[in-house]
mmCIF file of C-alpha atoms in Angstrom:
data_model
loop_
_atom_site.group_PDB
_atom_site.id
_atom_site.type_symbol
_atom_site.label_atom_id
_atom_site.label_comp_id
_atom_site.label_asym_id
_atom_site.label_seq_id
_atom_site.Cartn_x
_atom_site.Cartn_y
_atom_site.Cartn_z
ATOM 1 C CA UNK A 1 -71.549 22.614 -82.984
ATOM 2 C CA UNK A 2 -73.527 25.850 -83.156
ATOM 3 C CA UNK A 3 -73.376 27.936 -86.308
ATOM 4 C CA UNK A 4 -74.491 31.575 -86.604
ATOM 5 C CA UNK A 5 -75.086 33.528 -89.811
ATOM 6 C CA UNK A 6 -73.732 37.041 -89.471
ATOM 7 C CA UNK A 7 -72.781 40.034 -91.616
ATOM 8 C CA UNK A 8 -70.176 42.763 -91.184
ATOM 9 C CA UNK A 9 -68.800 45.698 -93.136
ATOM 10 C CA UNK A 10 -66.134 44.792 -95.693
ATOM 11 C CA UNK A 11 -64.040 46.770 -98.158
ATOM 12 C CA UNK A 12 -67.054 47.448 -100.410
ATOM 13 C CA UNK A 13 -70.342 46.628 -98.693
ATOM 14 C CA UNK A 14 -71.586 44.005 -96.267
ATOM 15 C CA UNK A 15 -69.893 40.607 -96.143
ATOM 16 C CA UNK A 16 -71.780 37.398 -95.425
ATOM 17 C CA UNK A 17 -70.177 35.198 -92.789
ATOM 18 C CA UNK A 18 -70.720 32.139 -90.628
ATOM 19 C CA UNK A 19 -69.401 31.751 -87.118
ATOM 20 C CA UNK A 20 -68.989 28.128 -86.044
ATOM 21 C CA UNK A 21 -69.062 27.820 -82.253
ATOM 22 C CA UNK A 22 -68.306 24.913 -79.932
ATOM 23 C CA UNK A 23 -71.100 23.687 -77.656
ATOM 24 C CA UNK A 24 -69.486 25.378 -74.663
ATOM 25 C CA UNK A 25 -67.732 28.718 -74.228
ATOM 26 C CA UNK A 26 -64.967 29.014 -76.872
ATOM 27 C CA UNK A 27 -61.399 28.704 -75.657
ATOM 28 C CA UNK A 28 -60.233 30.967 -78.454
ATOM 29 C CA UNK A 29 -61.252 32.281 -81.900
ATOM 30 C CA UNK A 30 -59.896 31.593 -85.392
ATOM 31 C CA UNK A 31 -60.349 33.424 -88.703
ATOM 32 C CA UNK A 32 -60.507 31.307 -91.896
ATOM 33 C CA UNK A 33 -59.876 32.664 -95.413
ATOM 34 C CA UNK A 34 -61.012 30.475 -98.314
ATOM 35 C CA UNK A 35 -59.536 29.783 -101.727
ATOM 36 C CA UNK A 36 -59.703 31.963 -104.870
ATOM 37 C CA UNK A 37 -63.304 32.409 -106.148
ATOM 38 C CA UNK A 38 -64.551 29.917 -103.525
ATOM 39 C CA UNK A 39 -67.074 30.660 -100.796
ATOM 40 C CA UNK A 40 -67.146 30.293 -97.029
ATOM 41 C CA UNK A 41 -69.145 27.067 -97.451
ATOM 42 C CA UNK A 42 -66.524 25.145 -99.418
ATOM 43 C CA UNK A 43 -65.778 21.709 -97.935
ATOM 44 C CA UNK A 44 -62.328 22.645 -96.680
ATOM 45 C CA UNK A 45 -63.589 25.690 -94.793
ATOM 46 C CA UNK A 46 -66.739 24.130 -93.325
ATOM 47 C CA UNK A 47 -65.116 20.841 -92.345
ATOM 48 C CA UNK A 48 -61.992 22.325 -90.789
ATOM 49 C CA UNK A 49 -64.145 24.831 -88.900
ATOM 50 C CA UNK A 50 -66.467 22.074 -87.662
ATOM 51 C CA UNK A 51 -63.535 19.955 -86.482
ATOM 52 C CA UNK A 52 -61.985 22.943 -84.692
ATOM 53 C CA UNK A 53 -65.171 23.405 -82.662
ATOM 54 C CA UNK A 54 -64.546 19.966 -81.159
ATOM 55 C CA UNK A 55 -61.305 21.439 -79.797
ATOM 56 C CA UNK A 56 -63.109 24.430 -78.322
ATOM 57 C CA UNK A 57 -62.123 26.844 -81.116
ATOM 58 C CA UNK A 58 -64.742 29.157 -82.628
ATOM 59 C CA UNK A 59 -64.073 29.923 -86.313
ATOM 60 C CA UNK A 60 -65.302 32.789 -88.485
ATOM 61 C CA UNK A 61 -65.400 32.112 -92.233
ATOM 62 C CA UNK A 62 -66.799 34.643 -94.692
ATOM 63 C CA UNK A 63 -67.353 35.386 -98.361
ATOM 64 C CA UNK A 64 -64.932 37.922 -99.762
ATOM 65 C CA UNK A 65 -66.369 40.957 -101.570
ATOM 66 C CA UNK A 66 -68.193 39.930 -104.745
ATOM 67 C CA UNK A 67 -68.295 36.225 -103.838
ATOM 68 C CA UNK A 68 -70.990 34.025 -102.376
ATOM 69 C CA UNK A 69 -73.621 36.066 -100.521
ATOM 70 C CA UNK A 70 -71.439 39.124 -99.926
ATOM 71 C CA UNK A 71 -72.032 42.554 -101.468
ATOM 72 C CA UNK A 72 -69.892 44.082 -104.206
ATOM 73 C CA UNK A 73 -68.670 43.076 -107.661
ATOM 74 C CA UNK A 74 -65.865 40.553 -108.043
ATOM 75 C CA UNK A 75 -64.489 42.450 -111.051
ATOM 76 C CA UNK A 76 -63.776 45.459 -108.841
ATOM 77 C CA UNK A 77 -61.866 43.447 -106.244
ATOM 78 C CA UNK A 78 -58.214 42.424 -106.067
ATOM 79 C CA UNK A 79 -55.739 40.812 -103.681
ATOM 80 C CA UNK A 80 -55.366 44.054 -101.750
ATOM 81 C CA UNK A 81 -59.118 44.320 -101.208
ATOM 82 C CA UNK A 82 -59.092 40.710 -99.949
ATOM 83 C CA UNK A 83 -56.495 41.733 -97.368
ATOM 84 C CA UNK A 84 -58.735 44.615 -96.334
ATOM 85 C CA UNK A 85 -61.694 42.227 -95.979
ATOM 86 C CA UNK A 86 -59.580 40.020 -93.719
ATOM 87 C CA UNK A 87 -58.610 42.923 -91.526
ATOM 88 C CA UNK A 88 -62.263 43.995 -91.356
ATOM 89 C CA UNK A 89 -63.201 40.463 -90.298
ATOM 90 C CA UNK A 90 -60.592 40.501 -87.524
ATOM 91 C CA UNK A 91 -61.840 43.897 -86.343
ATOM 92 C CA UNK A 92 -65.408 42.577 -86.290
ATOM 93 C CA UNK A 93 -64.448 39.564 -84.192
ATOM 94 C CA UNK A 94 -62.580 41.764 -81.732
ATOM 95 C CA UNK A 95 -65.502 44.175 -81.422
ATOM 96 C CA UNK A 96 -68.332 41.646 -81.171
ATOM 97 C CA UNK A 97 -66.765 38.470 -79.757
ATOM 98 C CA UNK A 98 -63.040 38.059 -79.189
ATOM 99 C CA UNK A 99 -60.015 38.988 -81.292
ATOM 100 C CA UNK A 100 -58.765 36.000 -83.333
ATOM 101 C CA UNK A 101 -55.649 34.252 -82.066
ATOM 102 C CA UNK A 102 -55.396 31.842 -85.025
ATOM 103 C CA UNK A 103 -55.362 32.866 -88.700
ATOM 104 C CA UNK A 104 -56.003 30.083 -91.233
ATOM 105 C CA UNK A 105 -55.870 30.498 -95.004
ATOM 106 C CA UNK A 106 -56.611 27.986 -97.750
ATOM 107 C CA UNK A 107 -55.057 28.370 -101.235
ATOM 108 C CA UNK A 108 -55.050 32.081 -102.213
ATOM 109 C CA UNK A 109 -56.709 32.703 -98.837
ATOM 110 C CA UNK A 110 -53.460 31.420 -97.352
ATOM 111 C CA UNK A 111 -51.469 33.982 -99.288
ATOM 112 C CA UNK A 112 -53.904 36.665 -98.098
ATOM 113 C CA UNK A 113 -53.516 35.507 -94.487
ATOM 114 C CA UNK A 114 -49.725 35.743 -94.814
ATOM 115 C CA UNK A 115 -50.106 39.266 -96.177
ATOM 116 C CA UNK A 116 -52.491 40.412 -93.426
ATOM 117 C CA UNK A 117 -51.069 38.525 -90.427
ATOM 118 C CA UNK A 118 -48.601 41.186 -89.274
ATOM 119 C CA UNK A 119 -51.445 43.694 -88.989
ATOM 120 C CA UNK A 120 -53.633 41.429 -86.839
ATOM 121 C CA UNK A 121 -51.989 42.099 -83.493
ATOM 122 C CA UNK A 122 -54.083 39.495 -81.654
ATOM 123 C CA UNK A 123 -52.910 36.650 -83.896
ATOM 124 C CA UNK A 124 -50.606 34.240 -82.099
ATOM 125 C CA UNK A 125 -50.450 31.508 -84.764
ATOM 126 C CA UNK A 126 -50.737 31.447 -88.568
ATOM 127 C CA UNK A 127 -51.735 28.448 -90.704
ATOM 128 C CA UNK A 128 -51.714 27.983 -94.479
ATOM 129 C CA UNK A 129 -53.258 25.105 -96.438
ATOM 130 C CA UNK A 130 -52.192 24.568 -100.052
ATOM 131 C CA UNK A 131 -51.186 28.225 -100.326
ATOM 132 C CA UNK A 132 -49.249 29.726 -103.250
ATOM 133 C CA UNK A 133 -45.949 31.403 -102.436
ATOM 134 C CA UNK A 134 -46.660 34.218 -104.904
ATOM 135 C CA UNK A 135 -50.261 35.555 -105.191
ATOM 136 C CA UNK A 136 -49.638 35.993 -108.935
ATOM 137 C CA UNK A 137 -49.816 32.192 -109.153
ATOM 138 C CA UNK A 138 -53.591 32.492 -109.660
ATOM 139 C CA UNK A 139 -52.905 34.168 -113.004
ATOM 140 C CA UNK A 140 -52.774 30.734 -114.625
ATOM 141 C CA UNK A 141 -56.581 30.658 -114.350
ATOM 142 C CA UNK A 142 -56.861 33.257 -117.105
ATOM 143 C CA UNK A 143 -53.662 32.889 -119.140
ATOM 144 C CA UNK A 144 -55.755 32.341 -122.279
ATOM 145 C CA UNK A 145 -57.388 35.744 -121.724
ATOM 146 C CA UNK A 146 -54.158 37.567 -120.864
ATOM 147 C CA UNK A 147 -53.905 39.352 -124.230
ATOM 148 C CA UNK A 148 -57.554 40.459 -124.158
ATOM 149 C CA UNK A 149 -57.157 41.754 -120.606
ATOM 150 C CA UNK A 150 -54.050 43.710 -121.566
ATOM 151 C CA UNK A 151 -55.661 45.182 -124.693
ATOM 152 C CA UNK A 152 -59.227 45.818 -123.459
ATOM 153 C CA UNK A 153 -58.552 46.237 -119.754
ATOM 154 C CA UNK A 154 -60.814 43.320 -118.826
ATOM 155 C CA UNK A 155 -62.129 39.959 -120.005
ATOM 156 C CA UNK A 156 -64.715 37.328 -119.147
ATOM 157 C CA UNK A 157 -63.070 34.161 -117.831
ATOM 158 C CA UNK A 158 -64.307 30.823 -116.511
ATOM 159 C CA UNK A 159 -62.881 29.613 -113.215
ATOM 160 C CA UNK A 160 -64.049 26.365 -111.662
ATOM 161 C CA UNK A 161 -66.928 26.210 -114.139
ATOM 162 C CA UNK A 162 -68.237 29.656 -113.173
ATOM 163 C CA UNK A 163 -67.979 32.902 -115.190
ATOM 164 C CA UNK A 164 -66.077 35.872 -113.755
ATOM 165 C CA UNK A 165 -64.982 39.209 -115.186
ATOM 166 C CA UNK A 166 -61.337 40.031 -114.480
ATOM 167 C CA UNK A 167 -59.871 43.496 -114.915
ATOM 168 C CA UNK A 168 -56.267 44.480 -115.616
ATOM 169 C CA UNK A 169 -56.019 46.117 -112.171
ATOM 170 C CA UNK A 170 -56.594 42.691 -110.593
ATOM 171 C CA UNK A 171 -53.558 41.208 -112.362
ATOM 172 C CA UNK A 172 -51.411 44.287 -111.725
ATOM 173 C CA UNK A 173 -52.278 44.128 -108.041
ATOM 174 C CA UNK A 174 -51.307 40.433 -107.855
ATOM 175 C CA UNK A 175 -47.874 41.213 -109.264
ATOM 176 C CA UNK A 176 -47.350 44.109 -106.872
ATOM 177 C CA UNK A 177 -47.288 42.010 -103.698
ATOM 178 C CA UNK A 178 -44.115 41.665 -101.623
ATOM 179 C CA UNK A 179 -44.711 38.308 -99.997
ATOM 180 C CA UNK A 180 -41.058 37.569 -99.292
ATOM 181 C CA UNK A 181 -40.723 40.663 -97.118
ATOM 182 C CA UNK A 182 -44.018 39.875 -95.406
ATOM 183 C CA UNK A 183 -42.829 36.366 -94.594
ATOM 184 C CA UNK A 184 -39.526 37.635 -93.244
ATOM 185 C CA UNK A 185 -41.391 40.073 -90.985
ATOM 186 C CA UNK A 186 -44.214 37.749 -89.969
ATOM 187 C CA UNK A 187 -42.898 37.302 -86.417
ATOM 188 C CA UNK A 188 -45.576 34.704 -85.645
ATOM 189 C CA UNK A 189 -45.450 30.889 -85.485
ATOM 190 C CA UNK A 190 -46.291 29.448 -88.906
ATOM 191 C CA UNK A 191 -47.743 26.041 -89.767
ATOM 192 C CA UNK A 192 -47.737 25.044 -93.456
ATOM 193 C CA UNK A 193 -49.942 22.260 -94.834
ATOM 194 C CA UNK A 194 -49.511 21.077 -98.419
ATOM 195 C CA UNK A 195 -50.351 17.964 -100.408
ATOM 196 C CA UNK A 196 -47.325 16.575 -102.316
ATOM 197 C CA UNK A 197 -49.529 15.753 -105.295
ATOM 198 C CA UNK A 198 -51.504 19.035 -105.287
ATOM 199 C CA UNK A 199 -52.335 19.606 -108.976
ATOM 200 C CA UNK A 200 -53.573 23.173 -108.444
ATOM 201 C CA UNK A 201 -50.784 24.693 -106.340
ATOM 202 C CA UNK A 202 -47.538 22.724 -106.535
ATOM 203 C CA UNK A 203 -45.813 21.632 -103.342
ATOM 204 C CA UNK A 204 -42.784 23.745 -104.297
ATOM 205 C CA UNK A 205 -44.856 26.725 -103.125
ATOM 206 C CA UNK A 206 -44.826 25.299 -99.595
ATOM 207 C CA UNK A 207 -41.071 24.871 -99.821
ATOM 208 C CA UNK A 208 -40.645 28.511 -100.843
ATOM 209 C CA UNK A 209 -42.910 29.736 -98.029
ATOM 210 C CA UNK A 210 -41.030 27.606 -95.516
ATOM 211 C CA UNK A 211 -37.631 28.835 -96.719
ATOM 212 C CA UNK A 212 -38.639 32.507 -96.667
ATOM 213 C CA UNK A 213 -40.280 32.455 -93.238
ATOM 214 C CA UNK A 214 -38.312 32.575 -90.010
ATOM 215 C CA UNK A 215 -38.673 30.170 -87.105
ATOM 216 C CA UNK A 216 -40.816 28.983 -85.437
ATOM 217 C CA UNK A 217 -42.219 27.308 -88.547
ATOM 218 C CA UNK A 218 -43.488 23.797 -89.294
ATOM 219 C CA UNK A 219 -44.456 21.867 -92.430
ATOM 220 C CA UNK A 220 -47.007 19.045 -92.555
ATOM 221 C CA UNK A 221 -47.343 16.905 -95.657
ATOM 222 C CA UNK A 222 -50.965 16.035 -96.535
ATOM 223 C CA UNK A 223 -50.184 12.729 -98.162
ATOM 224 C CA UNK A 224 -53.052 11.562 -100.371
ATOM 225 C CA UNK A 225 -55.066 14.776 -100.057
ATOM 226 C CA UNK A 226 -56.214 16.976 -102.924
ATOM 227 C CA UNK A 227 -56.085 20.768 -103.124
ATOM 228 C CA UNK A 228 -59.658 21.291 -101.874
ATOM 229 C CA UNK A 229 -59.407 18.746 -99.018
ATOM 230 C CA UNK A 230 -62.419 17.001 -100.509
ATOM 231 C CA UNK A 231 -62.109 14.043 -98.120
ATOM 232 C CA UNK A 232 -63.605 14.697 -94.708
ATOM 233 C CA UNK A 233 -60.818 12.738 -93.028
ATOM 234 C CA UNK A 234 -58.196 15.126 -94.457
ATOM 235 C CA UNK A 235 -60.028 18.188 -93.110
ATOM 236 C CA UNK A 236 -60.390 16.610 -89.659
ATOM 237 C CA UNK A 237 -56.691 15.698 -89.673
ATOM 238 C CA UNK A 238 -55.774 19.294 -90.500
ATOM 239 C CA UNK A 239 -57.958 20.611 -87.662
ATOM 240 C CA UNK A 240 -56.559 18.101 -85.159
ATOM 241 C CA UNK A 241 -52.969 19.017 -86.035
ATOM 242 C CA UNK A 242 -53.786 22.743 -85.820
ATOM 243 C CA UNK A 243 -55.206 22.189 -82.339
ATOM 244 C CA UNK A 244 -52.197 20.224 -81.119
ATOM 245 C CA UNK A 245 -49.671 22.573 -82.705
ATOM 246 C CA UNK A 246 -51.394 25.759 -81.525
ATOM 247 C CA UNK A 247 -51.369 24.551 -77.894
ATOM 248 C CA UNK A 248 -47.666 25.437 -77.782
ATOM 249 C CA UNK A 249 -48.306 29.063 -78.691
ATOM 250 C CA UNK A 250 -51.807 29.928 -77.456
ATOM 251 C CA UNK A 251 -52.270 29.955 -73.723
ATOM 252 C CA UNK A 252 -56.043 29.438 -73.926
ATOM 253 C CA UNK A 253 -55.505 26.050 -75.569
ATOM 254 C CA UNK A 254 -52.899 24.814 -73.122
ATOM 255 C CA UNK A 255 -53.927 22.215 -70.527
ATOM 256 C CA UNK A 256 -54.789 23.688 -67.158
ATOM 257 C CA UNK A 257 -52.180 22.886 -64.522
ATOM 258 C CA UNK A 258 -54.174 21.883 -61.474
ATOM 259 C CA UNK A 259 -52.368 21.537 -58.162
ATOM 260 C CA UNK A 260 -53.926 19.304 -55.496
ATOM 261 C CA UNK A 261 -52.681 16.890 -52.879
ATOM 262 C CA UNK A 262 -55.417 14.446 -53.905
ATOM 263 C CA UNK A 263 -54.256 11.794 -56.352
ATOM 264 C CA UNK A 264 -56.441 9.278 -58.117
ATOM 265 C CA UNK A 265 -55.628 5.597 -58.335
ATOM 266 C CA UNK A 266 -57.292 2.535 -59.799
ATOM 267 C CA UNK A 267 -59.945 2.630 -57.077
ATOM 268 C CA UNK A 268 -60.635 6.352 -56.814
ATOM 269 C CA UNK A 269 -61.751 9.471 -58.673
ATOM 270 C CA UNK A 270 -60.459 12.994 -58.046
ATOM 271 C CA UNK A 271 -62.545 16.030 -58.975
ATOM 272 C CA UNK A 272 -61.108 19.550 -58.807
ATOM 273 C CA UNK A 273 -62.035 23.032 -59.972
ATOM 274 C CA UNK A 274 -60.404 24.079 -63.203
ATOM 275 C CA UNK A 275 -60.671 27.793 -62.372
ATOM 276 C CA UNK A 276 -61.683 29.042 -58.908
ATOM 277 C CA UNK A 277 -65.117 30.650 -59.018
ATOM 278 C CA UNK A 278 -66.188 28.759 -62.161
ATOM 279 C CA UNK A 279 -68.306 25.613 -62.486
ATOM 280 C CA UNK A 280 -65.889 23.704 -64.742
ATOM 281 C CA UNK A 281 -64.485 20.635 -62.990
ATOM 282 C CA UNK A 282 -61.572 18.474 -64.109
ATOM 283 C CA UNK A 283 -62.100 14.798 -63.327
ATOM 284 C CA UNK A 284 -59.432 12.118 -63.066
ATOM 285 C CA UNK A 285 -61.233 8.806 -62.782
ATOM 286 C CA UNK A 286 -58.652 6.060 -62.347
ATOM 287 C CA UNK A 287 -56.433 7.824 -64.860
ATOM 288 C CA UNK A 288 -59.225 8.670 -67.320
ATOM 289 C CA UNK A 289 -59.706 12.429 -67.853
ATOM 290 C CA UNK A 290 -63.252 13.802 -67.903
ATOM 291 C CA UNK A 291 -64.844 17.211 -67.489
ATOM 292 C CA UNK A 292 -68.037 18.474 -65.846
ATOM 293 C CA UNK A 293 -69.791 21.823 -66.108
ATOM 294 C CA UNK A 294 -73.179 23.498 -65.948
ATOM 295 C CA UNK A 295 -75.218 24.910 -68.863
ATOM 296 C CA UNK A 296 -75.238 28.581 -69.857
ATOM 297 C CA UNK A 297 -78.711 28.984 -68.310
ATOM 298 C CA UNK A 298 -77.353 28.622 -64.762
ATOM 299 C CA UNK A 299 -74.102 30.511 -65.274
ATOM 300 C CA UNK A 300 -71.902 27.700 -66.532
ATOM 301 C CA UNK A 301 -69.823 27.628 -69.706
ATOM 302 C CA UNK A 302 -71.408 24.392 -71.009
ATOM 303 C CA UNK A 303 -68.044 22.788 -71.676
ATOM 304 C CA UNK A 304 -69.022 19.399 -70.322
ATOM 305 C CA UNK A 305 -71.899 17.300 -68.998
ATOM 306 C CA UNK A 306 -73.550 18.287 -65.735
ATOM 307 C CA UNK A 307 -73.065 16.162 -62.594
ATOM 308 C CA UNK A 308 -76.511 14.631 -63.162
ATOM 309 C CA UNK A 309 -75.587 13.949 -66.810
ATOM 310 C CA UNK A 310 -72.560 12.023 -65.559
ATOM 311 C CA UNK A 311 -74.729 10.174 -63.047
ATOM 312 C CA UNK A 312 -77.224 8.934 -65.637
ATOM 313 C CA UNK A 313 -74.337 8.228 -68.059
ATOM 314 C CA UNK A 314 -72.980 5.794 -65.465
ATOM 315 C CA UNK A 315 -76.368 4.142 -65.238
ATOM 316 C CA UNK A 316 -76.662 3.961 -69.021
ATOM 317 C CA UNK A 317 -73.208 2.461 -69.462
ATOM 318 C CA UNK A 318 -73.861 -0.094 -66.721
ATOM 319 C CA UNK A 319 -77.234 -0.972 -68.263
ATOM 320 C CA UNK A 320 -75.735 -1.602 -71.694
ATOM 321 C CA UNK A 321 -72.798 -3.611 -70.309
ATOM 322 C CA UNK A 322 -75.050 -5.791 -68.149
ATOM 323 C CA UNK A 323 -77.404 -6.551 -71.048
ATOM 324 C CA UNK A 324 -74.434 -7.408 -73.283
ATOM 325 C CA UNK A 325 -72.855 -9.718 -70.700
ATOM 326 C CA UNK A 326 -76.128 -11.604 -70.156
ATOM 327 C CA UNK A 327 -76.859 -11.972 -73.881
ATOM 328 C CA UNK A 328 -73.308 -13.155 -74.521
ATOM 329 C CA UNK A 329 -73.553 -15.751 -71.766
ATOM 330 C CA UNK A 330 -76.863 -16.965 -73.204
ATOM 331 C CA UNK A 331 -75.458 -16.811 -76.764
ATOM 332 C CA UNK A 332 -78.431 -14.773 -77.905
ATOM 333 C CA UNK A 333 -78.233 -12.894 -81.270
ATOM 334 C CA UNK A 334 -77.948 -9.413 -79.759
ATOM 335 C CA UNK A 335 -76.228 -7.172 -82.331
ATOM 336 C CA UNK A 336 -76.289 -3.788 -80.636
ATOM 337 C CA UNK A 337 -77.453 -2.018 -77.465
ATOM 338 C CA UNK A 338 -78.217 1.687 -76.990
ATOM 339 C CA UNK A 339 -79.655 3.439 -73.939
ATOM 340 C CA UNK A 340 -81.218 6.890 -73.701
ATOM 341 C CA UNK A 341 -81.726 8.432 -70.247
ATOM 342 C CA UNK A 342 -83.348 11.567 -68.895
ATOM 343 C CA UNK A 343 -83.245 12.808 -65.311
ATOM 344 C CA UNK A 344 -85.790 15.177 -63.865
ATOM 345 C CA UNK A 345 -87.381 16.135 -60.573
ATOM 346 C CA UNK A 346 -91.163 15.852 -60.356
ATOM 347 C CA UNK A 347 -93.726 16.477 -57.641
ATOM 348 C CA UNK A 348 -94.457 13.384 -55.590
ATOM 349 C CA UNK A 349 -98.167 13.900 -56.268
ATOM 350 C CA UNK A 350 -97.501 13.187 -59.947
ATOM 351 C CA UNK A 351 -95.859 9.813 -59.266
ATOM 352 C CA UNK A 352 -98.311 6.957 -58.809
ATOM 353 C CA UNK A 353 -95.620 4.338 -58.113
ATOM 354 C CA UNK A 354 -93.612 6.330 -55.545
ATOM 355 C CA UNK A 355 -93.778 5.847 -51.790
ATOM 356 C CA UNK A 356 -92.918 9.494 -51.077
ATOM 357 C CA UNK A 357 -96.118 11.519 -50.824
ATOM 358 C CA UNK A 358 -94.844 15.099 -50.647
ATOM 359 C CA UNK A 359 -92.128 17.317 -52.074
ATOM 360 C CA UNK A 360 -90.143 16.444 -55.185
ATOM 361 C CA UNK A 361 -88.581 13.161 -56.187
ATOM 362 C CA UNK A 362 -85.915 12.220 -58.704
ATOM 363 C CA UNK A 363 -86.997 10.215 -61.732
ATOM 364 C CA UNK A 364 -84.869 8.690 -64.473
ATOM 365 C CA UNK A 365 -86.530 7.690 -67.721
ATOM 366 C CA UNK A 366 -84.631 4.975 -69.565
ATOM 367 C CA UNK A 367 -85.239 3.886 -73.165
ATOM 368 C CA UNK A 368 -83.396 0.775 -74.292
ATOM 369 C CA UNK A 369 -82.839 -0.135 -77.934
ATOM 370 C CA UNK A 370 -82.006 -3.761 -78.731
ATOM 371 C CA UNK A 371 -80.986 -4.783 -82.254
ATOM 372 C CA UNK A 372 -80.804 -8.352 -83.450
ATOM 373 C CA UNK A 373 -83.013 -11.326 -84.258
ATOM 374 C CA UNK A 374 -84.342 -11.646 -80.716
ATOM 375 C CA UNK A 375 -87.603 -13.277 -79.723
ATOM 376 C CA UNK A 376 -90.169 -11.381 -77.685
ATOM 377 C CA UNK A 377 -89.305 -13.559 -74.684
ATOM 378 C CA UNK A 378 -85.604 -12.731 -75.048
ATOM 379 C CA UNK A 379 -86.320 -9.022 -75.327
ATOM 380 C CA UNK A 380 -88.521 -9.115 -72.261
ATOM 381 C CA UNK A 381 -85.848 -10.948 -70.282
ATOM 382 C CA UNK A 382 -83.165 -8.431 -71.303
ATOM 383 C CA UNK A 383 -85.424 -5.624 -70.090
ATOM 384 C CA UNK A 384 -85.596 -7.376 -66.712
ATOM 385 C CA UNK A 385 -81.824 -7.766 -66.699
ATOM 386 C CA UNK A 386 -81.444 -3.990 -67.217
ATOM 387 C CA UNK A 387 -82.866 -3.440 -63.734
ATOM 388 C CA UNK A 388 -80.233 -5.750 -62.271
ATOM 389 C CA UNK A 389 -77.220 -3.732 -63.369
ATOM 390 C CA UNK A 390 -74.992 -2.822 -60.364
ATOM 391 C CA UNK A 391 -75.427 0.948 -60.722
ATOM 392 C CA UNK A 392 -79.197 0.523 -60.899
ATOM 393 C CA UNK A 393 -79.064 -1.478 -57.658
ATOM 394 C CA UNK A 394 -76.860 1.159 -56.025
ATOM 395 C CA UNK A 395 -79.318 3.929 -56.865
ATOM 396 C CA UNK A 396 -82.097 1.911 -55.254
ATOM 397 C CA UNK A 397 -80.147 0.927 -52.170
ATOM 398 C CA UNK A 398 -79.146 2.830 -49.060
ATOM 399 C CA UNK A 399 -75.982 4.773 -49.884
ATOM 400 C CA UNK A 400 -73.662 6.066 -47.176
ATOM 401 C CA UNK A 401 -71.376 8.977 -48.109
ATOM 402 C CA UNK A 402 -68.637 9.871 -45.640
ATOM 403 C CA UNK A 403 -66.819 13.182 -46.038
ATOM 404 C CA UNK A 404 -63.602 14.305 -44.334
ATOM 405 C CA UNK A 405 -61.403 17.409 -44.660
ATOM 406 C CA UNK A 406 -57.674 17.050 -45.365
#
């Protein structure tokens, strides 16, 4: 995963953001809104965003005005200004990268996403995580200060162990939201996540959101999770489900339908272009799907290993398997094997052991890690065995490649 720190104009000053990008070219973009008084770096936001990058989804998460590293004063913000910040974030993505197709909101961020979704024309799917049905739900954080806020117009409150100043306009704005109408007019697929034992926002909120929204809508119970998705496994589960669910509605996430007369079987591999004119290749190796690509530096989208990466991967896998089989047969205490390989082309003049005297030659550097209570003699023998792996022998032997057109 690549992560970029960026800033953009919000409702009242510059907002601090982080854009999490997959290793290759993103398939699509998502916008993530965090919980009340949280920051973009809260576990739920960072972990869900990281997991989404594994699915090819780039995710922008940012600090609302007055929170985290963003400009402005929290006391001058309200739910409406949060909606404006979200719309500004979507506009920034569209202008600088790609308009977001997925909107994700956690807790009050989920309520804000529901309020802003209809105005984000590019959004094709909406997701809430532990979201309140009514934004006014957050008022329970400062119920003890309600009288002071009403009488003095503001009060200092403590939320999540941190001090904040809340003004009467903030509370009035929360109560002035028409979420039911927004849900009825969402007109976008909605996925609702909620933990049955959520102690911060009760699961009845999810039920009310689900009832008010129109189809298509789905509800996923986060059994055993807490409100903040503190466990990494819960965040990864949420991201995986979002990816699978969103495939139905977002074309960029749908599997590419490749038409070819060539069919793989248990003894063959079929490689075909994913998109004509691009480097990305879909591989069906005896029923096992793989992908190949080239790096950005040569015009690829870096979505998969290069052909040479796949070649040395085969050598590495064969090396490890051969060492394991030999050690197992000898009943040696080999606990673990790891192989690191690097392919490069060097000038023949720089190779003292090569027979070729001119031009460039291919070299593969192989580092082998052996763990276990092995003697020096055993380690030395396993290093010799590495050179006897079938793929190693193939690379050193005469190889005949026959090509025919069909």
